[in-house]
Amino acid sequence: MFGKAGGMTYRWGIAGTGRIASDFVDGLRQLPDTEVVAVCSRSGDTARAFATQRNIPHAHSSYEALASDPNVDIVYVATPNSRHRGDSELFLRSGKHVLCEKPFALNSIEAESMVATARHEGRFIMEAIWSRFLPVYVSLGEVLATQPLGHITHVAADIGFVAPTQKAHRLNDPALGGGALLDLGIYCLHFARFVLGDHDTVVAHGVLNDQGVDVDATYTLGYKSGATATLRSTTQHETPCIATITGERGVIHVESRMHRPPGFRVQIHGEAERYYRHDELGQGLRHQVPEVHRCIDQGFIESPRLTHSETMSYARTMDEIRRQLGVRYAVDGIA
Ligand SMILES: NC(=O)c1ccc[n+]([C@@H]2O[C@H](COP(=O)([O-])OP(=O)(O)OC[C@H]3O[C@@H](n4cnc5c(N)ncnc54)[C@H](OP(=O)(O)O)[C@@H]3O)[C@@H](O)[C@H]2O)c1
């Protein structure tokens, strides 16, 4: 049986030394019963520099060394998208639980393999869609549960920023799993599913860079209820980064940036507008961590709040959107 022994702390290892790894360590530090015990890098110097700056006791010069570290119970995988499967499976097979950055994997074949590995090893894995656990999203979920809009007819969401243009940057390079859809579009797909559940159809249009990854795409999801969702992700433009939910009785406006908004407004026809504000207190990435700890304590291999089947649905949808856009990764079609 796994889980936290009474009175012990949750001991985290960090895989990767990039921007989000740094932010996540800041988040872990704000939680009780939580220790950051080790970090790994492809380079010993980089690992030591990261560890020294953040007062982390162990610095490993390979990902395998972190996997063999008996002091680590849970690993946060913060490497480029192309490594998520390999890194997550390495840690799962070494007996660690895993929180894997979004997108979970490059495609649904990889995602399925990661889920199967977690099941086989009896270890927990979750995709780090941190929006879901932010107080503002919890509040939005509570409001939606009261069905204030009546029948929901449309969801719109966009997310975009101007990314670095170097060909080798992970957002531009297909070998690293580049593309706006996997990095940013996942937040729009998450939002649409959060509001409307599973879709029925998808139609995508977009523009690719000269290396063949999407830099600007719009996709429309259709639902059996008759509702539609229009979603856009781009690494070429600053976009409003807002979301709206339209129903027969009114509209909900989710403020920018829609994956971590300060608040949302509920406008019901003929009623005073209601505004819900939930300032992020501390590092927002930390809100998903108590769910990881709770699941591990209970011996779960998946979170009931963000299930493997939900993660699989994003992976399959992104496969289909990429197919329509003509974006192919080298691992596509390979089990
Ligand atoms: N939740 C969020 O808000 C959020 C925001 C940004 C990114 N992300 C996700 O987090 C992951 C990492 O993004 P990031 O922005 O932190 O990326 P990043 O700054 O480029 O860092 C990635 C790290 O991965 C390691 N790495 C291992 N193999 C690599 C390779 N072949 N090429 C480049 N780096 C390699 C590197 O550390 P070593 O050299 O030390 O091994 C590097 O520091 C991505 O999956 C991304 O989608 C999430």
Short mmCIF file of C-alpha atoms and ligand atoms in Angstrom, two decimals:
data_model
loop_
_atom_site.label_atom_id
_atom_site.label_comp_id
_atom_site.label_asym_id
_atom_site.label_seq_id
_atom_site.Cartn_x
_atom_site.Cartn_y
_atom_site.Cartn_z
CA MET A 1 0.00 0.00 0.00
CA PHE A 2 1.27 3.45 -0.72
CA GLY A 3 0.52 6.82 0.74
CA LYS A 4 1.82 9.14 3.37
CA ALA A 5 2.83 7.55 6.67
CA GLY A 6 1.40 9.36 9.71
CA GLY A 7 3.36 12.48 10.61
CA MET A 8 5.55 12.29 7.49
CA THR A 9 5.82 14.95 4.84
CA TYR A 10 5.14 14.59 1.11
CA ARG A 11 8.56 14.43 -0.51
CA TRP A 12 8.69 15.91 -4.00
CA GLY A 13 11.29 15.63 -6.73
CA ILE A 14 11.41 18.05 -9.65
CA ALA A 15 12.20 16.79 -13.16
CA GLY A 16 13.53 19.68 -15.25
CA THR A 17 14.92 23.09 -14.39
CA GLY A 18 12.92 25.43 -16.65
CA ARG A 19 10.52 28.25 -15.98
CA ILE A 20 7.54 26.26 -14.78
CA ALA A 21 9.69 24.00 -12.59
CA SER A 22 10.87 27.11 -10.78
CA ASP A 23 7.32 28.46 -10.34
CA PHE A 24 6.10 25.10 -9.09
CA VAL A 25 8.83 24.90 -6.43
CA ASP A 26 7.66 28.33 -5.20
CA GLY A 27 4.15 26.89 -4.98
CA LEU A 28 5.19 23.76 -3.10
CA ARG A 29 7.03 25.91 -0.59
CA GLN A 30 3.74 27.57 0.37
CA LEU A 31 2.16 24.28 1.49
CA PRO A 32 2.35 22.49 4.85
CA ASP A 33 3.74 18.92 5.14
CA THR A 34 5.46 19.35 1.77
CA GLU A 35 9.18 19.13 1.07
CA VAL A 36 11.13 19.65 -2.13
CA VAL A 37 13.90 17.11 -1.62
CA ALA A 38 15.53 16.79 -5.06
CA VAL A 39 15.81 18.14 -8.58
CA CYS A 40 17.28 16.59 -11.72
CA SER A 41 18.65 17.96 -14.96
CA ARG A 42 20.47 16.66 -18.01
CA SER A 43 23.43 18.58 -16.60
CA GLY A 44 24.91 18.29 -13.11
CA ASP A 45 25.87 21.98 -13.12
CA THR A 46 22.32 23.06 -14.00
CA ALA A 47 20.82 20.81 -11.35
CA ARG A 48 23.25 22.11 -8.69
CA ALA A 49 22.61 25.75 -9.63
CA PHE A 50 18.82 25.24 -9.48
CA ALA A 51 19.11 23.38 -6.15
CA THR A 52 21.46 25.93 -4.58
CA GLN A 53 19.29 28.91 -5.55
CA ARG A 54 16.21 27.23 -4.08
CA ASN A 55 17.78 25.43 -1.13
CA ILE A 56 16.92 21.93 -2.42
CA PRO A 57 19.04 19.26 -0.69
CA HIS A 58 19.73 16.84 -3.59
CA ALA A 59 20.76 17.72 -7.17
CA HIS A 60 20.90 14.87 -9.69
CA SER A 61 22.76 15.01 -12.99
CA SER A 62 20.33 12.67 -14.75
CA TYR A 63 16.62 11.90 -14.76
CA GLU A 64 17.47 8.25 -13.96
CA ALA A 65 19.28 9.35 -10.79
CA LEU A 66 16.14 11.16 -9.58
CA ALA A 67 14.13 8.02 -10.35
CA SER A 68 16.47 6.00 -8.10
CA ASP A 69 16.41 8.52 -5.24
CA PRO A 70 14.73 6.74 -2.29
CA ASN A 71 13.96 10.10 -0.64
CA VAL A 72 11.50 11.06 -3.38
CA ASP A 73 7.83 9.95 -3.29
CA ILE A 74 6.25 12.19 -5.97
CA VAL A 75 7.81 13.66 -9.11
CA TYR A 76 6.67 16.79 -10.92
CA VAL A 77 7.46 16.32 -14.63
CA ALA A 78 8.26 19.76 -16.09
CA THR A 79 10.11 18.83 -19.26
CA PRO A 80 9.18 19.57 -22.90
CA ASN A 81 6.02 17.84 -24.13
CA SER A 82 8.02 15.30 -26.15
CA ARG A 83 9.52 13.91 -22.94
CA HIS A 84 6.36 13.62 -20.83
CA ARG A 85 5.71 9.98 -21.69
CA GLY A 86 9.28 8.76 -21.25
CA ASP A 87 9.92 10.73 -18.08
CA SER A 88 6.56 9.87 -16.47
CA GLU A 89 6.94 6.16 -17.22
CA LEU A 90 10.52 6.17 -15.90
CA PHE A 91 9.33 7.60 -12.57
CA LEU A 92 6.22 5.41 -12.34
CA ARG A 93 8.31 2.27 -12.95
CA SER A 94 10.66 3.44 -10.21
CA GLY A 95 7.78 3.52 -7.74
CA LYS A 96 7.13 7.28 -7.78
CA HIS A 97 3.80 9.04 -8.10
CA VAL A 98 3.68 11.62 -10.89
CA LEU A 99 2.16 15.01 -11.54
CA CYS A 100 2.83 15.56 -15.25
CA GLU A 101 2.66 19.01 -16.84
CA LYS A 102 0.04 19.64 -19.51
CA PRO A 103 -0.24 18.50 -22.22
CA PHE A 104 -0.06 15.03 -20.67
CA ALA A 105 1.46 13.55 -23.84
CA LEU A 106 2.04 14.20 -27.55
CA ASN A 107 -0.89 12.01 -28.58
CA SER A 108 -3.48 9.57 -27.29
CA ILE A 109 -1.24 6.54 -27.86
CA GLU A 110 1.34 7.99 -25.48
CA ALA A 111 -1.34 9.05 -22.99
CA GLU A 112 -2.87 5.55 -23.00
CA SER A 113 0.54 4.02 -22.35
CA MET A 114 1.17 6.37 -19.40
CA VAL A 115 -2.19 5.53 -17.85
CA ALA A 116 -1.57 1.80 -18.37
CA THR A 117 1.86 2.11 -16.74
CA ALA A 118 0.38 3.90 -13.71
CA ARG A 119 -2.24 1.14 -13.38
CA HIS A 120 0.36 -1.60 -13.74
CA GLU A 121 2.68 -0.02 -11.18
CA GLY A 122 -0.14 0.97 -8.83
CA ARG A 123 1.07 4.57 -8.78
CA PHE A 124 -0.82 7.87 -9.06
CA ILE A 125 -0.60 10.09 -12.13
CA MET A 126 -2.47 13.29 -12.99
CA GLU A 127 -2.20 15.88 -15.76
CA ALA A 128 -1.31 19.23 -14.21
CA ILE A 129 -4.30 21.23 -15.45
CA TRP A 130 -3.99 23.63 -12.56
CA SER A 131 -6.94 25.83 -13.64
CA ARG A 132 -9.36 23.18 -12.39
CA PHE A 133 -8.16 23.54 -8.81
CA LEU A 134 -8.02 27.33 -8.59
CA PRO A 135 -10.62 28.77 -6.19
CA VAL A 136 -12.06 30.84 -9.05
CA TYR A 137 -12.75 27.70 -11.13
CA VAL A 138 -14.23 25.91 -8.11
CA SER A 139 -16.52 28.93 -7.66
CA LEU A 140 -17.45 28.94 -11.37
CA GLY A 141 -18.29 25.24 -11.11
CA GLU A 142 -20.57 25.94 -8.13
CA VAL A 143 -22.35 28.72 -10.02
CA LEU A 144 -22.79 26.54 -13.13
CA ALA A 145 -24.22 23.74 -10.99
CA THR A 146 -27.17 26.05 -10.18
CA GLN A 147 -27.83 26.35 -13.95
CA PRO A 148 -28.30 30.14 -13.91
CA LEU A 149 -28.15 30.39 -17.72
CA GLY A 150 -30.72 27.71 -18.44
CA HIS A 151 -29.81 25.81 -21.61
CA ILE A 152 -26.22 26.70 -22.58
CA THR A 153 -25.93 27.36 -26.31
CA HIS A 154 -22.34 28.52 -26.78
CA VAL A 155 -18.90 28.68 -25.18
CA ALA A 156 -16.08 30.82 -26.54
CA ALA A 157 -12.50 30.86 -25.27
CA ASP A 158 -9.20 32.07 -26.61
CA ILE A 159 -5.62 32.07 -25.41
CA GLY A 160 -2.64 33.56 -27.20
CA PHE A 161 0.64 35.36 -26.80
CA VAL A 162 3.63 36.20 -28.96
CA ALA A 163 6.11 33.36 -28.47
CA PRO A 164 9.86 33.52 -29.11
CA THR A 165 10.59 32.97 -32.78
CA GLN A 166 13.74 30.81 -32.60
CA LYS A 167 13.23 27.60 -34.52
CA ALA A 168 14.71 25.55 -31.67
CA HIS A 169 12.33 26.99 -29.05
CA ARG A 170 10.17 24.18 -27.68
CA LEU A 171 6.97 25.94 -28.80
CA ASN A 172 8.15 26.03 -32.42
CA ASP A 173 9.95 22.70 -32.77
CA PRO A 174 7.90 19.59 -33.65
CA ALA A 175 10.64 17.40 -32.14
CA LEU A 176 9.84 18.91 -28.72
CA GLY A 177 6.08 18.72 -29.22
CA GLY A 178 5.68 22.34 -30.29
CA GLY A 179 2.47 24.08 -31.32
CA ALA A 180 -0.05 26.40 -29.71
CA LEU A 181 -2.71 23.68 -29.44
CA LEU A 182 -0.83 21.38 -27.07
CA ASP A 183 0.60 24.14 -24.89
CA LEU A 184 -2.27 26.66 -24.84
CA GLY A 185 -5.29 25.13 -26.56
CA ILE A 186 -5.54 22.52 -23.82
CA TYR A 187 -6.80 25.29 -21.52
CA CYS A 188 -9.60 26.15 -23.98
CA LEU A 189 -10.52 22.47 -24.39
CA HIS A 190 -10.53 22.13 -20.62
CA PHE A 191 -12.81 25.15 -20.27
CA ALA A 192 -15.28 23.87 -22.88
CA ARG A 193 -15.39 20.42 -21.27
CA PHE A 194 -15.75 21.95 -17.80
CA VAL A 195 -18.90 23.74 -18.99
CA LEU A 196 -20.41 21.43 -21.62
CA GLY A 197 -18.92 17.97 -21.04
CA ASP A 198 -17.89 15.70 -23.92
CA HIS A 199 -18.33 17.06 -27.42
CA ASP A 200 -19.58 15.17 -30.44
CA THR A 201 -17.83 16.77 -33.43
CA VAL A 202 -14.83 19.00 -34.11
CA VAL A 203 -13.82 21.16 -37.08
CA ALA A 204 -10.45 22.94 -37.10
CA HIS A 205 -8.78 25.60 -39.23
CA GLY A 206 -5.31 27.00 -38.70
CA VAL A 207 -1.89 28.19 -39.78
CA LEU A 208 1.36 26.23 -39.36
CA ASN A 209 4.94 27.49 -39.08
CA ASP A 210 7.61 26.41 -41.55
CA GLN A 211 8.48 23.48 -39.28
CA GLY A 212 4.91 22.20 -39.46
CA VAL A 213 3.46 23.03 -36.04
CA ASP A 214 0.33 25.11 -35.47
CA VAL A 215 0.89 28.76 -34.58
CA ASP A 216 -2.75 29.88 -34.81
CA ALA A 217 -5.80 27.62 -34.86
CA THR A 218 -9.52 27.91 -34.29
CA TYR A 219 -11.63 24.84 -33.64
CA THR A 220 -15.36 24.50 -33.25
CA LEU A 221 -16.79 21.73 -31.12
CA GLY A 222 -20.36 20.53 -31.58
CA TYR A 223 -22.46 18.91 -28.85
CA LYS A 224 -25.45 16.57 -28.93
CA SER A 225 -27.38 19.25 -26.99
CA GLY A 226 -27.05 21.57 -29.99
CA ALA A 227 -24.47 23.73 -28.20
CA THR A 228 -21.22 24.79 -29.87
CA ALA A 229 -17.82 25.92 -28.57
CA THR A 230 -15.47 28.15 -30.55
CA LEU A 231 -11.90 27.95 -29.26
CA ARG A 232 -8.66 29.56 -30.42
CA SER A 233 -5.01 29.10 -29.50
CA THR A 234 -2.09 31.04 -30.96
CA THR A 235 1.59 31.70 -30.36
CA GLN A 236 1.58 34.57 -32.89
CA HIS A 237 -0.69 37.17 -31.30
CA GLU A 238 -1.72 38.62 -27.97
CA THR A 239 -5.42 37.78 -27.80
CA PRO A 240 -8.06 38.88 -25.26
CA CYS A 241 -7.65 35.55 -23.37
CA ILE A 242 -11.24 35.63 -22.19
CA ALA A 243 -14.08 33.11 -22.14
CA THR A 244 -17.83 33.50 -22.38
CA ILE A 245 -20.67 31.11 -21.69
CA THR A 246 -23.94 32.02 -23.38
CA GLY A 247 -27.28 30.53 -22.43
CA GLU A 248 -30.96 31.17 -22.96
CA ARG A 249 -31.13 33.31 -19.77
CA GLY A 250 -27.87 35.25 -19.95
CA VAL A 251 -24.09 35.23 -20.21
CA ILE A 252 -21.10 34.49 -17.97
CA HIS A 253 -17.95 36.48 -18.78
CA VAL A 254 -14.67 34.94 -17.55
CA GLU A 255 -11.94 37.54 -17.27
CA SER A 256 -8.49 37.49 -18.78
CA ARG A 257 -6.48 35.31 -18.60
CA MET A 258 -9.17 32.68 -18.85
CA HIS A 259 -7.04 29.81 -17.53
CA ARG A 260 -6.30 31.77 -14.32
CA PRO A 261 -8.83 34.62 -14.19
CA PRO A 262 -9.21 36.98 -11.25
CA GLY A 263 -12.97 36.64 -11.55
CA PHE A 264 -16.12 36.23 -13.61
CA ARG A 265 -19.37 38.14 -14.13
CA VAL A 266 -22.81 36.57 -14.29
CA GLN A 267 -25.35 38.58 -16.29
CA ILE A 268 -28.86 37.18 -16.17
CA HIS A 269 -31.45 39.04 -18.24
CA GLY A 270 -33.50 41.34 -15.99
CA GLU A 271 -31.26 40.80 -12.91
CA ALA A 272 -28.42 42.78 -11.35
CA GLU A 273 -25.02 41.61 -12.48
CA ARG A 274 -23.11 39.41 -10.02
CA TYR A 275 -19.32 39.53 -9.88
CA TYR A 276 -17.22 36.75 -8.35
CA ARG A 277 -13.62 37.62 -7.56
CA HIS A 278 -11.02 35.19 -6.22
CA ASP A 279 -7.56 36.66 -6.04
CA GLU A 280 -4.79 34.12 -6.36
CA LEU A 281 -3.10 33.96 -2.99
CA GLY A 282 0.48 32.89 -3.54
CA GLN A 283 1.60 30.75 -6.47
CA GLY A 284 -1.49 29.46 -8.31
CA LEU A 285 0.16 26.19 -9.34
CA ARG A 286 0.03 25.01 -5.73
CA HIS A 287 -3.78 24.57 -5.70
CA GLN A 288 -3.56 21.21 -7.53
CA VAL A 289 -1.09 19.79 -5.01
CA PRO A 290 -3.48 19.06 -2.10
CA GLU A 291 -5.53 16.95 -4.53
CA VAL A 292 -2.40 14.95 -5.44
CA HIS A 293 -1.66 14.42 -1.74
CA ARG A 294 -5.27 13.47 -0.95
CA CYS A 295 -5.37 10.90 -3.76
CA ILE A 296 -2.03 9.36 -2.74
CA ASP A 297 -3.23 9.14 0.88
CA GLN A 298 -6.32 7.29 -0.30
CA GLY A 299 -4.38 4.91 -2.56
CA PHE A 300 -5.94 6.30 -5.76
CA ILE A 301 -4.09 6.03 -9.06
CA GLU A 302 -6.20 8.82 -10.56
CA SER A 303 -7.95 11.90 -9.27
CA PRO A 304 -11.74 11.69 -9.28
CA ARG A 305 -11.67 15.46 -9.97
CA LEU A 306 -9.47 15.14 -13.08
CA THR A 307 -9.72 11.56 -14.24
CA HIS A 308 -7.60 9.59 -16.70
CA SER A 309 -10.62 9.38 -18.96
CA GLU A 310 -10.81 13.20 -19.04
CA THR A 311 -7.11 13.40 -19.91
CA MET A 312 -7.66 10.78 -22.65
CA SER A 313 -10.50 12.85 -24.07
CA TYR A 314 -8.18 15.90 -24.44
CA ALA A 315 -5.48 13.74 -26.04
CA ARG A 316 -7.93 12.26 -28.57
CA THR A 317 -9.43 15.66 -29.37
CA MET A 318 -5.98 17.16 -29.95
CA ASP A 319 -5.09 14.17 -32.18
CA GLU A 320 -8.13 14.95 -34.31
CA ILE A 321 -7.50 18.71 -34.41
CA ARG A 322 -3.87 18.11 -35.42
CA ARG A 323 -5.00 15.63 -38.07
CA GLN A 324 -7.30 18.28 -39.57
CA LEU A 325 -4.58 20.97 -39.35
CA GLY A 326 -1.93 18.67 -40.82
CA VAL A 327 0.39 18.73 -37.78
CA ARG A 328 2.31 15.47 -37.32
CA TYR A 329 4.81 14.47 -34.67
CA ALA A 330 7.39 11.77 -35.37
CA VAL A 331 5.80 9.50 -32.74
CA ASP A 332 2.29 9.69 -34.23
CA GLY A 333 0.98 6.24 -35.04
CA ILE A 334 3.76 4.50 -33.06
CA ALA A 335 2.67 2.54 -29.98
N1 LIG B 1 1.19 25.04 -16.04
C1 LIG B 1 1.62 26.10 -16.72
O1 LIG B 1 1.15 27.22 -16.56
C2 LIG B 1 2.73 25.92 -17.71
C3 LIG B 1 3.40 27.04 -18.18
C4 LIG B 1 4.47 26.84 -19.03
C5 LIG B 1 4.79 25.56 -19.43
N2 LIG B 1 4.10 24.48 -18.98
C6 LIG B 1 4.46 23.12 -19.41
O2 LIG B 1 5.61 22.75 -18.68
C7 LIG B 1 6.52 22.05 -19.51
C8 LIG B 1 7.85 22.78 -19.49
O3 LIG B 1 7.67 24.11 -19.94
P1 LIG B 1 8.71 25.29 -19.57
O4 LIG B 1 8.10 26.53 -20.10
O5 LIG B 1 9.10 25.24 -18.15
O6 LIG B 1 9.92 24.87 -20.53
P2 LIG B 1 11.45 25.25 -20.40
O7 LIG B 1 11.62 26.54 -19.64
O8 LIG B 1 12.03 25.13 -21.76
O9 LIG B 1 12.03 24.09 -19.48
C9 LIG B 1 12.01 22.74 -19.86
C10 LIG B 1 13.08 21.99 -19.08
O10 LIG B 1 13.07 20.63 -19.53
C11 LIG B 1 14.40 20.10 -19.50
N3 LIG B 1 14.68 19.39 -20.73
C12 LIG B 1 14.91 18.06 -20.83
N4 LIG B 1 15.12 17.70 -22.09
C13 LIG B 1 15.06 18.82 -22.84
C14 LIG B 1 15.22 19.09 -24.21
N5 LIG B 1 15.49 18.13 -25.09
N6 LIG B 1 15.09 20.36 -24.63
C15 LIG B 1 14.81 21.35 -23.77
N7 LIG B 1 14.65 21.15 -22.42
C16 LIG B 1 14.77 19.90 -21.97
C17 LIG B 1 15.34 21.27 -19.33
O11 LIG B 1 15.93 21.10 -18.06
P3 LIG B 1 17.35 20.41 -17.95
O12 LIG B 1 18.19 21.00 -19.08
O13 LIG B 1 17.80 20.88 -16.64
O14 LIG B 1 17.19 18.94 -18.08
C18 LIG B 1 14.48 22.51 -19.33
O15 LIG B 1 14.87 23.44 -18.36
C19 LIG B 1 5.86 21.96 -20.88
O16 LIG B 1 5.21 20.73 -20.99
C20 LIG B 1 4.83 23.07 -20.87
O17 LIG B 1 3.68 22.80 -21.67
C21 LIG B 1 3.09 24.64 -18.11
#
